[in-house]
Amino acid sequence: MAADKRAIALRLNIPFRPAPCSYRGGVTLPAGDARHRRAYFEALHREVEAAAPDFDDCIVSAVWVGEGIAGHMCDEGLAELLRALPRMFAMADDVEITVTAHPGMVSVETLNACKRGRVTRLAIEYDTASSSEWTALGRFLDPSAMDTTSMVLGRSARETLALDFSIAIGAPGQTYASLRRSIEKAIGFGASHVTLQMIGQDRLDGAASARASRNETHVQLLGYATAFLTARGFDQYLPRLFARKGASCCYAMMESGGSDILGFGLGAKTRFLGALAENTSDLGVYQAYSAVPERCIAWVMQPSTAS
């Protein structure tokens, strides 16, 4: 019975990005061609399928598909993988499934993949409505691409998909006015959840004195964003995570609360029964041995030494 099973979350790493991102961590790869991405999804599917029998006493409450950009990179492969999950894992009736997306990279095919895969949330890496800030961050396309994505989403998709917008804090040249406009645009696009993405002082170039000054600015901008979102009806339920009533992210709460999380894919991290593990970041090794998950593990820290 489901009540007897251990609640876990899954993290499926899709490492592809249309352009490098200097301020988000994790293992990422250039988008490459469709065959390249398809081969990765097939390897990911093999890993998940091979590992699943070891967790038949668990039930999946939340799934995060990301690390890079998942939407539009291989919509057919994404749909196939998500549709296969209930055959491999016990899934909660109200399982939350989040897929990361990039403005301008959500197509009808992406929405169809989300529908077939029972996706409940889109995490959109929006960050800013300012073209100059977008350029300074080295982002792909332009913030106006979100207008196209909004039209693709339409009313019907918004009724079935909760939208989580990331908003950058500390982008070069950011002001209170530009931050406010970015948040207002995200809310206007239908955000029920906002994630404030800190641009760390160690992630962007600059002298130490400049970084120290920027850090102070971060604190001020973060306070401004927090007050503004609160005034607009968003509740801060975890640091830098804001949601309207009923729109909190289950995966984020499980991750923050220390729940077991099984990570699959390149560089994926797992936390289970106190043990920590991380997959290889070598694409060749991962694709060659994904059907034998233990050969993809780069390191393991057992509960006795984990802290």
Coordinates of N, CA and C in Angstrom, one line a residue, residues 146-299:
M146 N 9.8 35.9 -24.1 CA 8.7 35.4 -23.2 C 7.3 35.7 -23.7
D147 N 7.2 36.8 -24.5 CA 5.9 37.2 -25.1 C 5.4 36.0 -26.0
T148 N 6.4 35.5 -26.8 CA 6.0 34.4 -27.7 C 5.6 33.1 -26.9
T149 N 6.4 32.9 -25.8 CA 6.1 31.7 -25.0 C 4.8 31.8 -24.3
S150 N 4.4 33.1 -23.9 CA 3.1 33.3 -23.3 C 2.0 33.0 -24.2
M151 N 2.2 33.4 -25.5 CA 1.1 33.1 -26.5 C 1.0 31.6 -26.7
V152 N 2.1 30.9 -26.8 CA 2.1 29.5 -27.0 C 1.4 28.8 -25.8
L153 N 1.7 29.2 -24.6 CA 1.0 28.6 -23.4 C -0.5 28.8 -23.5
G154 N -0.9 30.0 -23.8 CA -2.4 30.2 -23.9 C -3.1 30.0 -22.6
R155 N -4.4 30.1 -22.6 CA -5.2 30.0 -21.4 C -5.3 28.5 -21.0
S156 N -5.4 27.6 -21.9 CA -5.6 26.2 -21.5 C -4.4 25.6 -20.8
A157 N -3.2 26.0 -21.3 CA -2.0 25.4 -20.6 C -1.8 26.0 -19.2
R158 N -2.2 27.3 -19.1 CA -2.1 27.9 -17.8 C -3.0 27.3 -16.7
E159 N -4.1 26.7 -17.2 CA -5.1 26.1 -16.3 C -4.6 24.8 -15.8
T160 N -3.6 24.2 -16.5 CA -3.1 22.8 -16.1 C -1.6 22.9 -15.6
L161 N -0.9 24.0 -15.9 CA 0.5 24.1 -15.6 C 0.7 25.3 -14.7
A162 N 1.2 25.1 -13.5 CA 1.6 26.2 -12.6 C 3.0 26.7 -13.1
L163 N 3.1 28.1 -13.1 CA 4.3 28.7 -13.7 C 5.2 29.3 -12.6
D164 N 6.4 28.8 -12.6 CA 7.4 29.3 -11.6 C 8.4 30.1 -12.4
F165 N 8.5 31.4 -12.1 CA 9.5 32.3 -12.8 C 10.7 32.6 -11.9
S166 N 11.9 32.4 -12.4 CA 13.1 32.8 -11.7 C 13.3 34.3 -12.0
I167 N 13.7 35.0 -11.0 CA 14.0 36.5 -11.1 C 15.4 36.7 -10.5
A168 N 16.3 37.2 -11.3 CA 17.7 37.4 -10.9 C 17.8 38.6 -9.9
I169 N 18.6 38.4 -8.9 CA 18.9 39.4 -7.9 C 20.4 39.7 -8.0
G170 N 20.7 41.0 -8.4 CA 22.1 41.4 -8.5 C 22.7 41.3 -9.9
A171 N 21.8 41.3 -10.9 CA 22.3 41.3 -12.3 C 23.0 42.6 -12.5
P172 N 24.1 42.6 -13.3 CA 24.8 43.9 -13.6 C 23.9 45.0 -14.1
G173 N 23.9 46.1 -13.4 CA 23.1 47.2 -13.8 C 21.7 47.2 -13.3
Q174 N 21.4 46.2 -12.5 CA 20.0 46.1 -12.0 C 19.7 47.3 -11.0
T175 N 18.5 47.8 -11.1 CA 18.0 48.8 -10.2 C 16.7 48.4 -9.6
Y176 N 16.2 49.1 -8.6 CA 15.0 48.8 -8.0 C 13.9 48.8 -9.0
A177 N 13.9 49.8 -9.9 CA 12.9 50.0 -11.0 C 12.9 48.8 -11.9
S178 N 14.1 48.3 -12.4 CA 14.2 47.2 -13.3 C 13.8 45.9 -12.6
L179 N 14.1 45.8 -11.3 CA 13.7 44.6 -10.6 C 12.2 44.5 -10.5
R180 N 11.6 45.7 -10.1 CA 10.2 45.7 -10.0 C 9.5 45.4 -11.3
R181 N 10.0 45.9 -12.4 CA 9.4 45.6 -13.7 C 9.5 44.1 -14.0
S182 N 10.6 43.5 -13.7 CA 10.8 42.1 -14.0 C 9.8 41.3 -13.2
I183 N 9.6 41.6 -11.9 CA 8.6 40.9 -11.1 C 7.2 41.1 -11.6
E184 N 6.9 42.4 -12.0 CA 5.6 42.7 -12.5 C 5.3 41.9 -13.8
K185 N 6.3 41.8 -14.7 CA 6.1 41.1 -15.9 C 5.9 39.6 -15.7
A186 N 6.6 39.0 -14.7 CA 6.5 37.6 -14.4 C 5.1 37.4 -13.9
I187 N 4.6 38.2 -13.0 CA 3.2 38.1 -12.5 C 2.2 38.3 -13.6
G188 N 2.5 39.2 -14.5 CA 1.6 39.4 -15.6 C 1.5 38.2 -16.6
F189 N 2.6 37.5 -16.6 CA 2.6 36.3 -17.5 C 2.0 35.1 -16.8
G190 N 1.6 35.3 -15.5 CA 0.8 34.2 -14.9 C 1.6 33.4 -13.8
A191 N 2.7 34.0 -13.3 CA 3.5 33.3 -12.3 C 2.7 33.1 -11.0
S192 N 2.6 31.9 -10.5 CA 2.0 31.6 -9.2 C 3.2 31.3 -8.2
H193 N 4.4 31.2 -8.7 CA 5.6 30.9 -7.9 C 6.7 31.8 -8.5
V194 N 7.5 32.3 -7.6 CA 8.7 33.1 -8.0 C 9.9 32.6 -7.2
T195 N 11.0 32.3 -7.9 CA 12.2 31.9 -7.3 C 13.2 33.1 -7.5
L196 N 13.8 33.6 -6.5 CA 14.7 34.7 -6.6 C 16.1 34.0 -6.7
Q197 N 16.7 34.3 -7.9 CA 18.0 33.7 -8.2 C 19.1 34.6 -7.9
M198 N 19.9 34.3 -6.9 CA 21.0 35.2 -6.5 C 22.2 35.1 -7.5
I199 N 22.7 36.2 -8.0 CA 23.8 36.2 -8.8 C 25.0 36.3 -7.9
G200 N 25.7 35.2 -7.5 CA 26.7 35.2 -6.5 C 27.9 36.0 -6.9
Q201 N 28.6 36.6 -5.9 CA 29.7 37.4 -6.2 C 30.9 36.6 -6.7
D202 N 30.9 35.3 -6.5 CA 31.9 34.5 -7.1 C 31.6 34.0 -8.4
R203 N 30.5 34.3 -9.0 CA 30.1 33.8 -10.3 C 30.3 34.8 -11.4
L204 N 30.5 36.1 -11.1 CA 30.8 37.1 -12.1 C 32.1 37.8 -11.9
D205 N 32.7 38.3 -13.0 CA 34.0 38.9 -12.9 C 33.9 40.2 -12.1
G206 N 35.1 40.6 -11.6 CA 35.2 41.9 -10.9 C 36.2 41.8 -9.7
A207 N 36.7 43.0 -9.3 CA 37.7 43.0 -8.2 C 37.0 42.8 -6.9
A208 N 37.7 42.5 -5.9 CA 37.2 42.1 -4.6 C 36.3 43.3 -4.0
S209 N 36.8 44.5 -4.2 CA 36.0 45.6 -3.6 C 34.7 45.8 -4.3
A210 N 34.7 45.5 -5.6 CA 33.5 45.6 -6.4 C 32.5 44.5 -6.0
R211 N 33.1 43.3 -5.8 CA 32.2 42.2 -5.3 C 31.6 42.5 -4.0
A212 N 32.4 43.1 -3.1 CA 31.8 43.4 -1.7 C 30.7 44.4 -1.8
S213 N 30.9 45.4 -2.7 CA 29.8 46.4 -2.9 C 28.6 45.8 -3.5
R214 N 28.8 44.9 -4.4 CA 27.7 44.2 -5.1 C 26.9 43.4 -4.1
N215 N 27.7 42.7 -3.2 CA 27.0 41.9 -2.2 C 26.1 42.7 -1.3
E216 N 26.5 43.9 -1.0 CA 25.6 44.8 -0.2 C 24.4 45.2 -1.0
T217 N 24.6 45.4 -2.3 CA 23.5 45.7 -3.2 C 22.5 44.6 -3.3
H218 N 23.1 43.3 -3.3 CA 22.2 42.1 -3.3 C 21.2 42.1 -2.2
V219 N 21.8 42.4 -1.0 CA 20.9 42.4 0.2 C 19.8 43.4 0.1
Q220 N 20.1 44.6 -0.4 CA 19.1 45.6 -0.5 C 18.0 45.2 -1.6
L221 N 18.5 44.7 -2.7 CA 17.6 44.3 -3.8 C 16.7 43.1 -3.3
L222 N 17.3 42.2 -2.6 CA 16.6 41.0 -2.1 C 15.5 41.5 -1.1
G223 N 15.8 42.4 -0.2 CA 14.8 43.0 0.7 C 13.7 43.7 -0.1
Y224 N 14.0 44.4 -1.1 CA 13.0 45.1 -1.9 C 12.1 44.1 -2.6
A225 N 12.7 43.0 -3.2 CA 11.9 42.0 -3.9 C 11.0 41.3 -3.0
T226 N 11.5 41.0 -1.8 CA 10.7 40.3 -0.8 C 9.5 41.1 -0.4
A227 N 9.7 42.4 -0.1 CA 8.6 43.3 0.3 C 7.6 43.4 -0.8
F228 N 8.1 43.5 -2.1 CA 7.2 43.7 -3.2 C 6.3 42.5 -3.5
L229 N 7.0 41.3 -3.4 CA 6.2 40.1 -3.7 C 5.2 39.8 -2.5
T230 N 5.6 40.1 -1.3 CA 4.7 39.9 -0.2 C 3.4 40.8 -0.4
A231 N 3.7 42.0 -0.8 CA 2.6 43.0 -1.0 C 1.7 42.5 -2.1
R232 N 2.2 41.7 -3.1 CA 1.4 41.2 -4.2 C 0.8 39.9 -3.9
G233 N 0.8 39.4 -2.7 CA 0.1 38.2 -2.3 C 0.9 36.9 -2.3
F234 N 2.2 37.1 -2.4 CA 3.0 35.9 -2.4 C 3.6 35.6 -1.0
D235 N 3.6 34.4 -0.6 CA 4.1 34.0 0.7 C 5.5 33.4 0.6
Q236 N 6.5 33.9 1.3 CA 7.8 33.3 1.3 C 7.9 32.0 2.2
Y237 N 7.8 30.9 1.6 CA 7.7 29.6 2.4 C 9.1 29.0 2.6
L238 N 10.1 29.4 1.8 CA 11.5 29.0 2.0 C 12.3 30.2 1.6
P239 N 13.6 30.2 2.0 CA 14.4 31.4 1.6 C 14.4 31.6 0.1
R240 N 14.0 32.8 -0.4 CA 14.0 33.2 -1.8 C 12.9 32.5 -2.6
L241 N 12.1 31.7 -2.0 CA 11.0 31.0 -2.7 C 9.7 31.6 -2.3
F242 N 8.9 32.1 -3.3 CA 7.6 32.7 -3.0 C 6.5 32.1 -3.8
A243 N 5.3 31.9 -3.2 CA 4.2 31.2 -3.8 C 2.9 31.8 -3.4
R244 N 2.0 31.8 -4.4 CA 0.6 32.1 -4.0 C 0.0 30.9 -3.3
K245 N -1.1 31.1 -2.6 CA -1.7 30.1 -1.8 C -1.9 28.8 -2.7
G246 N -1.3 27.7 -2.1 CA -1.5 26.4 -2.8 C -0.5 26.1 -3.9
A247 N 0.5 27.1 -4.1 CA 1.4 26.9 -5.2 C 2.9 26.6 -4.8
S248 N 3.1 26.3 -3.5 CA 4.4 26.0 -3.1 C 5.0 24.8 -3.9
C249 N 6.3 24.7 -4.0 CA 6.9 23.6 -4.7 C 7.2 22.4 -3.8
C250 N 6.6 21.3 -4.0 CA 6.8 20.1 -3.2 C 8.2 19.7 -3.3
Y251 N 8.8 19.7 -4.5 CA 10.2 19.2 -4.6 C 11.1 20.1 -3.8
A252 N 11.0 21.4 -3.8 CA 11.8 22.3 -3.0 C 11.7 22.0 -1.5
M253 N 10.4 21.8 -1.1 CA 10.2 21.5 0.3 C 10.9 20.2 0.7
M254 N 10.8 19.2 -0.1 CA 11.4 17.9 0.2 C 12.9 18.0 0.2
E255 N 13.5 18.8 -0.7 CA 14.9 19.0 -0.8 C 15.4 19.7 0.4
S256 N 14.7 20.8 0.8 CA 15.1 21.6 2.0 C 14.9 20.8 3.3
G257 N 13.9 19.9 3.3 CA 13.6 19.2 4.5 C 14.4 17.9 4.7
G258 N 15.3 17.6 3.8 CA 16.2 16.5 4.0 C 15.6 15.2 3.5
S259 N 14.5 15.2 2.7 CA 13.9 14.0 2.2 C 14.9 13.3 1.2
D260 N 14.6 12.0 1.0 CA 15.4 11.2 0.1 C 15.2 11.7 -1.3
I261 N 16.3 11.9 -2.1 CA 16.1 12.3 -3.5 C 17.1 11.4 -4.3
L262 N 16.5 10.8 -5.3 CA 17.3 10.0 -6.2 C 17.6 10.8 -7.5
G263 N 18.9 11.0 -7.7 CA 19.3 11.8 -8.9 C 19.8 10.9 -10.0
F264 N 19.3 11.2 -11.2 CA 19.7 10.4 -12.4 C 20.2 11.4 -13.5
G265 N 21.2 10.9 -14.2 CA 21.7 11.7 -15.3 C 23.1 12.2 -15.0
L266 N 23.7 12.9 -15.9 CA 25.1 13.4 -15.8 C 25.3 14.3 -14.6
G267 N 26.2 13.9 -13.7 CA 26.5 14.7 -12.5 C 25.4 14.7 -11.5
A268 N 24.4 13.9 -11.6 CA 23.3 13.9 -10.7 C 23.7 13.5 -9.3
K269 N 23.1 14.1 -8.3 CA 23.3 13.8 -6.9 C 22.2 13.1 -6.2
T270 N 22.5 12.1 -5.4 CA 21.5 11.3 -4.7 C 21.7 11.5 -3.2
R271 N 20.6 11.5 -2.5 CA 20.6 11.5 -1.0 C 19.6 10.4 -0.6
F272 N 20.1 9.3 0.0 CA 19.1 8.3 0.3 C 19.6 7.6 1.6
L273 N 18.7 7.5 2.6 CA 19.0 6.9 3.9 C 20.3 7.3 4.5
G274 N 20.5 8.6 4.3 CA 21.7 9.2 4.9 C 23.0 9.2 4.1
A275 N 23.0 8.3 3.0 CA 24.1 8.2 2.2 C 24.0 9.3 1.1
L276 N 25.2 9.8 0.6 CA 25.2 10.7 -0.5 C 26.0 10.1 -1.6
A277 N 25.6 10.4 -2.9 CA 26.4 9.9 -4.0 C 26.2 10.9 -5.2
E278 N 27.2 10.8 -6.1 CA 27.1 11.7 -7.2 C 27.6 10.9 -8.5
N279 N 26.8 11.1 -9.6 CA 27.2 10.4 -10.8 C 28.4 11.1 -11.5
T280 N 29.0 10.3 -12.4 CA 30.1 10.9 -13.2 C 29.6 12.1 -14.0
S281 N 30.6 13.0 -14.3 CA 30.3 14.1 -15.1 C 30.9 13.9 -16.5
D282 N 31.4 12.7 -16.7 CA 32.0 12.3 -18.0 C 30.9 11.7 -18.9
L283 N 30.6 12.4 -20.0 CA 29.4 12.0 -20.8 C 29.7 10.7 -21.4
G284 N 30.9 10.4 -21.9 CA 31.2 9.1 -22.5 C 31.0 8.0 -21.6
V285 N 31.5 8.1 -20.3 CA 31.4 7.1 -19.3 C 29.9 6.9 -19.0
Y286 N 29.2 8.0 -18.9 CA 27.8 7.9 -18.5 C 27.0 7.2 -19.6
Q287 N 27.1 7.5 -20.8 CA 26.4 6.9 -21.9 C 26.8 5.4 -22.1
A288 N 28.0 5.1 -21.8 CA 28.5 3.7 -22.0 C 27.9 2.8 -20.9
Y289 N 27.7 3.3 -19.7 CA 27.4 2.5 -18.6 C 26.1 2.8 -17.9
S290 N 25.3 3.6 -18.5 CA 24.0 4.0 -17.8 C 23.1 2.9 -17.4
A291 N 23.2 1.8 -18.2 CA 22.4 0.6 -17.8 C 22.9 -0.2 -16.6
V292 N 24.1 0.2 -16.1 CA 24.7 -0.4 -14.9 C 24.9 0.8 -14.0
P293 N 23.9 1.3 -13.3 CA 24.0 2.6 -12.6 C 25.2 2.7 -11.6
E294 N 25.6 1.5 -11.0 CA 26.7 1.6 -10.0 C 28.0 2.0 -10.7
R295 N 28.1 1.7 -12.0 CA 29.3 2.1 -12.7 C 29.3 3.5 -13.1
C296 N 28.2 4.2 -13.0 CA 28.1 5.7 -13.3 C 28.4 6.5 -12.1
I297 N 28.5 5.9 -10.9 CA 28.7 6.7 -9.7 C 30.2 7.1 -9.5
A298 N 30.4 8.4 -9.4 CA 31.7 8.9 -9.2 C 32.2 8.8 -7.8
W299 N 31.4 9.0 -6.8 CA 31.7 8.9 -5.4 C 30.5 8.6 -4.5

